Amino acid sequence: MKNTPLTAAALRAALARIEQRQPAAPEGMAERFMERMAQEQAVKGRHVVPARSRRRTLRHFFAFTAAAAAVVAVAVVLWPSQERKIAIPTSPNTTLAEATRQPEAPAALHDSPAAPDTRTIAPTPRIAAKPKEQLAKARSAGSAAAETAADVVIQAAANVPEVVIAVAAATPPAAPTVPAVQTAEAAPPVQALPSQPRATTFTAAEVHLDRLAEASRHSHAYLMLSEELAVQRLGAMELLPRCTAVFNRQEQNNLKPISI
Amino acid sequence: MTQTETALQVQAALRGEQLAFRRLFEAHSGAVFATAMRFTGNAETAEELTQDTFLRAFNALDTYDDSRAQFATWLQRIAYNTCVSHLRRQPPPSHISLDDSPLSEGEMPDSISDEPAFSADESRTEQLMRALESLPPEERHLLTLFYFEQRTLNEIGYIMRLSNAALSSRLNRIRKKLYLKLTT
């Protein structure tokens, strides 16, 4: 058969006829396939689950683990500062002594503000165990809480024993050697003698003043207002220099309060 | 099954739903079986290759990218690979060459000449069919995809892993081959 035209239409027609000759898919092929797939599953000991599902499950597991690890890491970094915040009472009438004293200690020290209490402020072990290095560590870790100046002031205010030590260092050497910083377990608050120089202790009035400033978010203006209130309440004008010393000590530590 | 339904069934199969596997098989097994029949010419072997194709497809369902090809095209690609692999494992088939059986009307095989009388055009079509059937399965499959199923060169290139230029060249070579078979 010579000169047969080989057109696309002819090819299409021929191919169509070839395809029509092909037998159709046999009946029951789907059932046989499902049976075979079930056998494959039984042989492999697992369901035929696409690999993407398995990878997705693994991906979810690793993501969840990473997220949990990140949360734990952040909690570890933030916990010291948060713990410090929790330890600080929010009521302006609550003194630091109340926040840190032992359960058997007497009621609020500021009940008789006219008679300043010379009780030695014994820091709790928790506060004593919080050196400034931890504050620096928290700040370097990018803690949002420590980033704010208010939190920084809170941290500094919690370091009252350091201030007491600083004040004590400036006192004459004739002062009795009553330890200003001691743990609550080691010794309960010691009632100082009337003749004991006040430089070696931190009076309830001073603590109260400090707590006023602390509870009022430690801004400079609030601190000054708190000083005035405290002075009026306590009737002790000589406390002002001490309060100023406390505040200056904070400023020396580059812990600037927020100005409002 | 529309493309949207297919996509939904694929998503369900990815979640491991057995019913989705069955529906996908029922929707696309016909085309895959036809491809397998084109390569093997045996219904039993074609069914086995069809099942192999779907098992491979379902195990690699996560690699299916609907942005590159439709699910049916992706299945055809797997079916083509499965069939080619099967053919390579088999001994080379004995193709009937047109040279061995000259296609002159006087020398038509009995099986053909016993068929009802064809018109002149139908006879030419029969000759062309015989020439097509004498081609290797891969070449006939390429012609079927291009002329009968009217797939684009991009689709065929995706199925057979060939570039458009390689496909055009191969199609030209097959057409010349067919022409030579028909004119000699």
XYZ file of C-alpha atoms in Angstrom:
444
model
C 0.000 0.000 0.000
C 1.954 2.885 -1.303
C 1.618 6.582 -0.636
C -0.582 6.096 2.399
C -1.310 9.513 3.890
C 0.016 9.756 7.416
C -2.038 12.546 8.825
C -2.774 13.316 12.414
C -6.426 12.474 11.867
C -5.517 9.116 10.425
C -3.201 8.426 13.301
C -5.859 9.477 15.783
C -8.442 7.235 14.165
C -6.100 4.294 14.110
C -5.069 4.780 17.700
C -8.717 5.121 18.743
C -9.521 1.822 17.177
C -6.561 0.221 18.871
C -7.688 1.572 22.212
C -11.206 0.347 21.598
C -9.841 -3.115 21.068
C -8.200 -3.064 24.444
C -10.189 -4.886 27.096
C -11.748 -2.800 29.799
C -10.598 -2.988 33.356
C -11.754 -6.285 34.827
C -14.527 -6.359 37.362
C -13.587 -6.461 40.981
C -10.173 -4.956 40.433
C -10.789 -2.425 43.175
C -11.659 -5.130 45.689
C -8.600 -7.124 44.737
C -6.468 -4.041 45.058
C -7.823 -3.255 48.507
C -7.175 -6.828 49.569
C -3.644 -6.624 48.265
C -3.093 -3.342 50.027
C -4.363 -4.897 53.252
C -1.939 -7.775 52.744
C 0.887 -5.321 52.201
C -0.099 -3.602 55.400
C -0.118 -6.899 57.252
C 3.279 -7.839 55.878
C 4.780 -4.503 56.762
C 3.068 -4.567 60.128
C 1.712 -1.121 59.788
C -0.905 0.805 57.974
C -0.097 2.258 54.612
C 0.138 5.768 55.850
C 1.775 8.222 53.516
C 5.230 9.248 54.547
C 4.157 12.840 54.786
C 1.764 11.963 57.579
C 4.561 10.290 59.480
C 6.897 13.190 58.848
C 4.186 15.607 59.844
C 3.670 13.761 63.100
C 7.391 13.860 63.786
C 7.481 17.513 62.869
C 4.659 18.264 65.280
C 6.396 16.303 68.011
C 9.666 18.169 67.548
C 7.900 21.503 67.334
C 6.009 20.800 70.531
C 9.191 19.686 72.268
C 11.058 22.762 71.109
C 8.237 25.013 72.237
C 8.092 23.349 75.628
C 11.862 23.665 76.007
C 11.686 27.331 75.085
C 8.936 27.933 77.636
C 10.966 26.189 80.327
C 14.066 28.181 79.422
C 12.183 31.463 79.549
C 10.606 30.481 82.852
C 14.002 29.663 84.321
C 15.347 33.022 83.231
C 12.335 34.986 84.386
C 11.635 33.110 87.594
C 14.032 35.047 89.856
C 12.551 38.387 88.951
C 9.012 37.069 89.086
C 9.706 35.501 92.426
C 11.002 38.799 93.685
C 7.872 40.518 92.483
C 5.663 38.016 94.196
C 7.519 38.485 97.456
C 6.919 42.221 97.444
C 3.548 43.135 98.925
C 1.415 45.512 96.969
C -0.152 47.359 99.820
C 1.665 50.584 100.561
C 1.032 50.044 104.262
C 2.872 46.778 104.259
C 6.419 47.054 105.396
C 9.326 45.098 104.129
C 9.676 43.707 107.600
C 6.206 42.251 107.356
C 7.039 40.736 104.044
C 10.189 39.134 105.312
C 9.634 38.422 108.968
C 9.026 35.056 110.496
C 5.483 33.866 111.133
C 5.923 34.212 114.867
C 6.940 37.818 114.546
C 4.594 40.433 115.967
C 1.994 42.246 113.893
C 2.673 45.238 111.753
C 5.552 47.286 112.974
C 4.039 50.501 111.867
C 1.224 50.319 114.342
C 3.093 52.740 116.574
C 4.949 54.910 114.155
C 5.804 57.473 116.803
C 8.126 54.990 118.460
C 10.477 53.761 115.803
C 11.181 50.136 116.070
C 14.811 49.319 116.136
C 14.259 45.724 115.196
C 16.985 44.454 113.008
C 15.787 43.607 109.575
C 16.731 40.079 108.927
C 16.514 39.300 105.267
C 14.969 36.077 104.287
C 17.231 33.492 102.759
C 15.446 34.004 99.500
C 16.377 37.649 99.335
C 19.826 36.998 100.639
C 20.333 34.467 97.954
C 19.556 36.947 95.203
C 22.788 38.721 94.436
C 23.004 41.493 92.001
C 24.645 39.135 89.567
C 21.300 37.458 89.083
C 19.756 40.773 88.282
C 22.460 41.460 85.756
C 21.976 37.989 84.359
C 18.271 38.515 83.996
C 18.840 41.824 82.295
C 21.385 40.381 79.931
C 19.029 37.548 79.108
C 16.670 40.050 77.673
C 14.052 39.604 80.286
C 11.266 41.957 79.543
C 10.511 42.326 83.203
C 14.040 43.323 84.006
C 14.185 45.628 81.039
C 11.869 48.120 82.586
C 13.281 50.627 84.975
C 10.508 49.959 87.432
C 11.525 46.368 87.722
C 15.104 47.410 88.106
C 14.135 49.619 90.989
C 12.162 46.781 92.489
C 15.225 44.649 92.319
C 17.271 47.329 93.961
C 14.706 47.986 96.634
C 14.701 44.337 97.488
C 18.389 44.625 98.210
C 17.741 46.557 101.374
C 20.304 44.571 103.321
C 22.975 45.962 101.052
C 21.837 49.427 101.897
C 21.917 48.584 105.560
C 25.419 47.320 105.165
C 26.388 50.471 103.368
C 24.931 52.602 106.119
C 26.550 50.483 108.736
C 29.908 50.845 107.058
C 29.607 54.576 107.381
C 28.931 54.437 111.099
C 31.622 54.912 113.750
C 33.472 51.778 114.688
C 32.169 52.057 118.230
C 28.864 50.598 117.144
C 28.022 47.174 118.530
C 28.721 44.305 116.233
C 25.194 43.234 115.662
C 25.042 41.539 112.294
C 22.779 43.451 110.048
C 22.455 40.706 107.539
C 21.503 37.362 108.855
C 19.245 34.643 107.773
C 15.927 34.103 109.380
C 16.770 30.539 110.238
C 20.062 31.466 111.825
C 18.655 34.028 114.195
C 15.265 35.604 114.683
C 14.969 39.360 114.589
C 16.969 40.783 117.434
C 15.571 43.535 119.564
C 18.288 46.139 119.626
C 19.267 47.923 122.778
C 18.067 51.488 123.170
C 21.613 52.723 123.143
C 22.432 50.859 120.020
C 23.434 53.189 117.235
C 20.791 53.326 114.626
C 23.330 53.202 111.915
C 23.730 49.512 112.413
C 20.072 48.708 111.919
C 17.274 49.632 109.648
C 14.302 50.849 111.594
C 10.753 50.017 110.838
C 10.173 53.587 109.853
C 12.948 53.437 107.335
C 11.664 50.173 106.017
C 8.197 51.567 105.874
C 9.443 54.504 103.919
C 11.262 52.235 101.608
C 8.210 50.120 101.144
C 6.125 53.190 100.390
C 8.444 54.103 97.612
C 8.589 50.562 96.466
C 4.864 50.045 96.365
C 4.282 53.298 94.551
C 6.133 51.921 91.561
C 9.363 53.571 92.664
C 9.213 56.603 90.553
C 11.182 59.535 91.753
C 8.156 61.689 92.304
C 6.361 59.009 94.242
C 9.432 58.379 96.260
C 9.642 61.996 97.313
C 5.934 62.001 98.124
C 6.363 58.872 100.108
C 9.183 60.462 102.014
C 7.003 63.344 103.003
C 4.137 61.118 104.015
C 6.394 58.934 105.987
C 7.998 61.830 107.711
C 4.653 63.270 108.638
C 3.459 59.973 109.899
C 6.544 59.084 111.797
C 7.305 62.550 112.963
C 10.965 62.001 112.541
C 12.579 64.564 110.329
C 15.944 63.025 110.868
C 14.889 60.161 108.638
C 15.116 62.288 105.555
C 18.880 62.059 105.212
C 18.644 58.323 105.572
C 15.971 58.129 102.968
C 18.074 60.237 100.694
C 20.942 57.935 101.339
C 18.835 54.973 100.374
C 17.754 56.622 97.221
C 21.247 57.808 96.398
C 22.443 54.307 96.894
C 19.995 53.183 94.259
C 21.187 55.857 91.938
C 24.769 54.866 92.520
C 23.818 51.470 91.297
C 22.662 53.080 88.076
C 19.174 51.990 88.848
C 17.324 55.058 87.796
C 13.692 55.261 88.719
C 11.030 56.187 86.275
C 10.035 59.810 86.190
C 6.379 60.450 85.689
C -14.144 12.692 39.478
C -13.355 16.358 39.161
C -10.042 17.846 40.092
C -11.511 19.323 43.255
C -12.909 15.967 44.302
C -9.593 14.359 43.481
C -7.772 16.902 45.597
C -10.131 16.227 48.496
C -9.648 12.492 48.160
C -5.885 12.966 48.043
C -6.050 14.968 51.243
C -8.172 12.281 52.843
C -5.746 9.613 51.683
C -2.905 11.594 53.181
C -4.761 11.344 56.473
C -4.835 7.589 56.003
C -8.509 7.131 55.159
C -8.954 3.789 53.420
C -12.103 4.878 51.655
C -10.196 7.639 49.916
C -7.683 5.122 48.604
C -10.497 3.064 47.151
C -12.196 6.035 45.548
C -8.978 7.216 43.962
C -8.346 3.746 42.630
C -11.828 3.440 41.193
C -11.569 6.840 39.561
C -8.194 6.403 37.912
C -7.621 2.691 37.572
C -9.160 2.610 34.099
C -6.583 4.923 32.570
C -3.738 3.196 34.347
C -5.011 -0.200 33.246
C -5.200 1.006 29.649
C -1.619 2.176 29.838
C -0.547 -1.144 31.261
C -2.461 -2.963 28.539
C -0.692 -0.816 25.953
C 2.624 -2.017 27.262
C 1.854 -5.626 28.042
C -1.103 -6.657 25.934
C -2.153 -9.012 28.710
C -5.048 -8.225 31.018
C -3.688 -10.214 33.925
C -0.296 -8.571 33.796
C -1.910 -5.208 33.229
C -4.015 -5.583 36.356
C -0.944 -6.516 38.339
C 0.922 -3.507 36.990
C -2.075 -1.320 37.776
C -2.057 -2.458 41.366
C 1.700 -1.938 41.541
C 1.240 1.546 40.186
C -1.340 2.484 42.789
C 0.617 0.960 45.615
C 3.657 2.977 44.612
C 1.530 6.079 44.219
C -0.159 5.750 47.595
C 3.116 5.081 49.342
C 4.589 8.184 47.729
C 1.490 10.315 47.967
C 3.364 12.897 49.983
C 5.583 13.627 46.987
C 2.639 14.564 44.817
C 2.777 18.241 43.964
C -0.487 19.476 42.525
C 1.215 22.601 41.271
C 3.311 20.561 38.843
C 0.748 18.186 37.424
C -2.733 16.850 37.891
C -3.175 13.729 39.925
C -4.068 11.700 36.823
C -0.935 12.894 35.070
C 1.137 12.074 38.117
C -0.412 8.604 38.141
C 0.377 8.185 34.442
C 3.978 9.024 35.159
C 4.147 6.313 37.820
C 2.330 3.880 35.553
C 4.758 4.596 32.723
C 7.742 3.993 34.998
C 6.185 0.814 36.356
C 5.458 -0.512 32.889
C 8.894 0.365 31.538
C 10.507 -1.329 34.520
C 8.335 -4.366 33.913
C 9.310 -4.501 30.257
C 12.986 -4.276 31.105
C 12.626 -7.284 33.368
C 10.975 -9.269 30.583
C 12.719 -10.833 27.626
C 12.502 -8.663 24.513
C 9.167 -9.203 22.793
C 9.028 -10.386 19.274
C 7.490 -7.567 17.296
C 5.986 -8.274 13.959
C 7.793 -6.166 11.490
C 6.068 -4.754 8.494
C 9.029 -5.945 6.532
C 8.286 -9.471 7.617
C 4.673 -9.200 6.590
C 4.345 -6.916 3.635
C 1.159 -4.945 3.843
C -0.131 -5.550 0.434
C -3.723 -6.392 -0.067
C -2.869 -9.687 -1.646
C -0.808 -10.794 1.320
C -3.108 -9.828 4.132
C -3.135 -12.299 6.987
C -6.141 -14.510 7.242
C -7.159 -12.992 10.533
C -7.446 -9.650 8.864
C -8.839 -10.740 5.568
C -11.514 -12.727 7.344
C -12.885 -9.610 8.903
C -15.799 -7.851 7.308
C -15.003 -5.947 4.247
C -13.526 -2.562 4.839
C -13.919 0.485 2.779
C -10.858 1.949 1.189
C -10.360 4.358 4.076
C -10.917 1.674 6.655
C -8.367 -0.480 4.949
C -5.845 2.264 5.194
C -6.757 2.650 8.824
C -6.228 -1.045 9.334
C -2.857 -0.764 7.737
C -1.995 2.090 9.954
C -3.193 0.200 13.007
C -1.017 -2.702 12.083
C 1.904 -0.382 11.627
C 1.201 1.181 14.978
C 0.962 -2.145 16.712
C 4.319 -3.077 15.318
C 5.941 -0.172 17.099
C 7.654 -0.666 20.427
C 5.266 -0.040 23.343
C 7.023 3.114 24.437
C 6.722 4.693 21.008
C 3.105 3.644 20.640
C 2.399 5.004 24.082
C 3.907 8.322 23.084
C 1.753 8.480 19.966
C -1.320 7.548 21.979
C -0.682 10.256 24.519
C -0.097 12.856 21.836
C -2.642 11.976 19.160
C -5.361 10.006 20.906
C -5.398 11.488 24.393
C -4.252 14.834 22.950
C -2.079 15.678 25.897
C 0.250 18.614 25.694
C 3.952 18.240 25.220
C 4.461 19.484 28.759
C 2.247 16.744 30.159
C 3.891 14.068 28.064
C 7.292 15.394 29.021
C 6.285 15.171 32.674
C 5.052 11.603 32.232
C 8.039 10.373 30.254
C 10.631 12.675 31.804
C 11.567 14.173 28.474
C 12.007 17.717 27.323
C 9.760 19.230 24.719
C 12.583 19.243 22.203
C 13.311 15.582 22.857
C 9.623 14.781 22.522
C 9.315 16.622 19.220
C 12.351 14.875 17.901
C 11.052 11.503 19.010
C 7.634 12.134 17.498
C 9.215 13.077 14.172
C 11.312 9.945 14.207
C 8.272 7.756 14.944
C 6.254 9.399 12.177
C 9.063 8.795 9.694
C 9.264 5.225 10.887
C 5.542 4.760 10.395
C 5.665 6.383 6.982
C 8.442 4.091 5.938
C 6.483 1.096 7.167
C 3.464 2.180 5.207
C 5.237 3.112 2.002
C 7.582 0.186 1.643
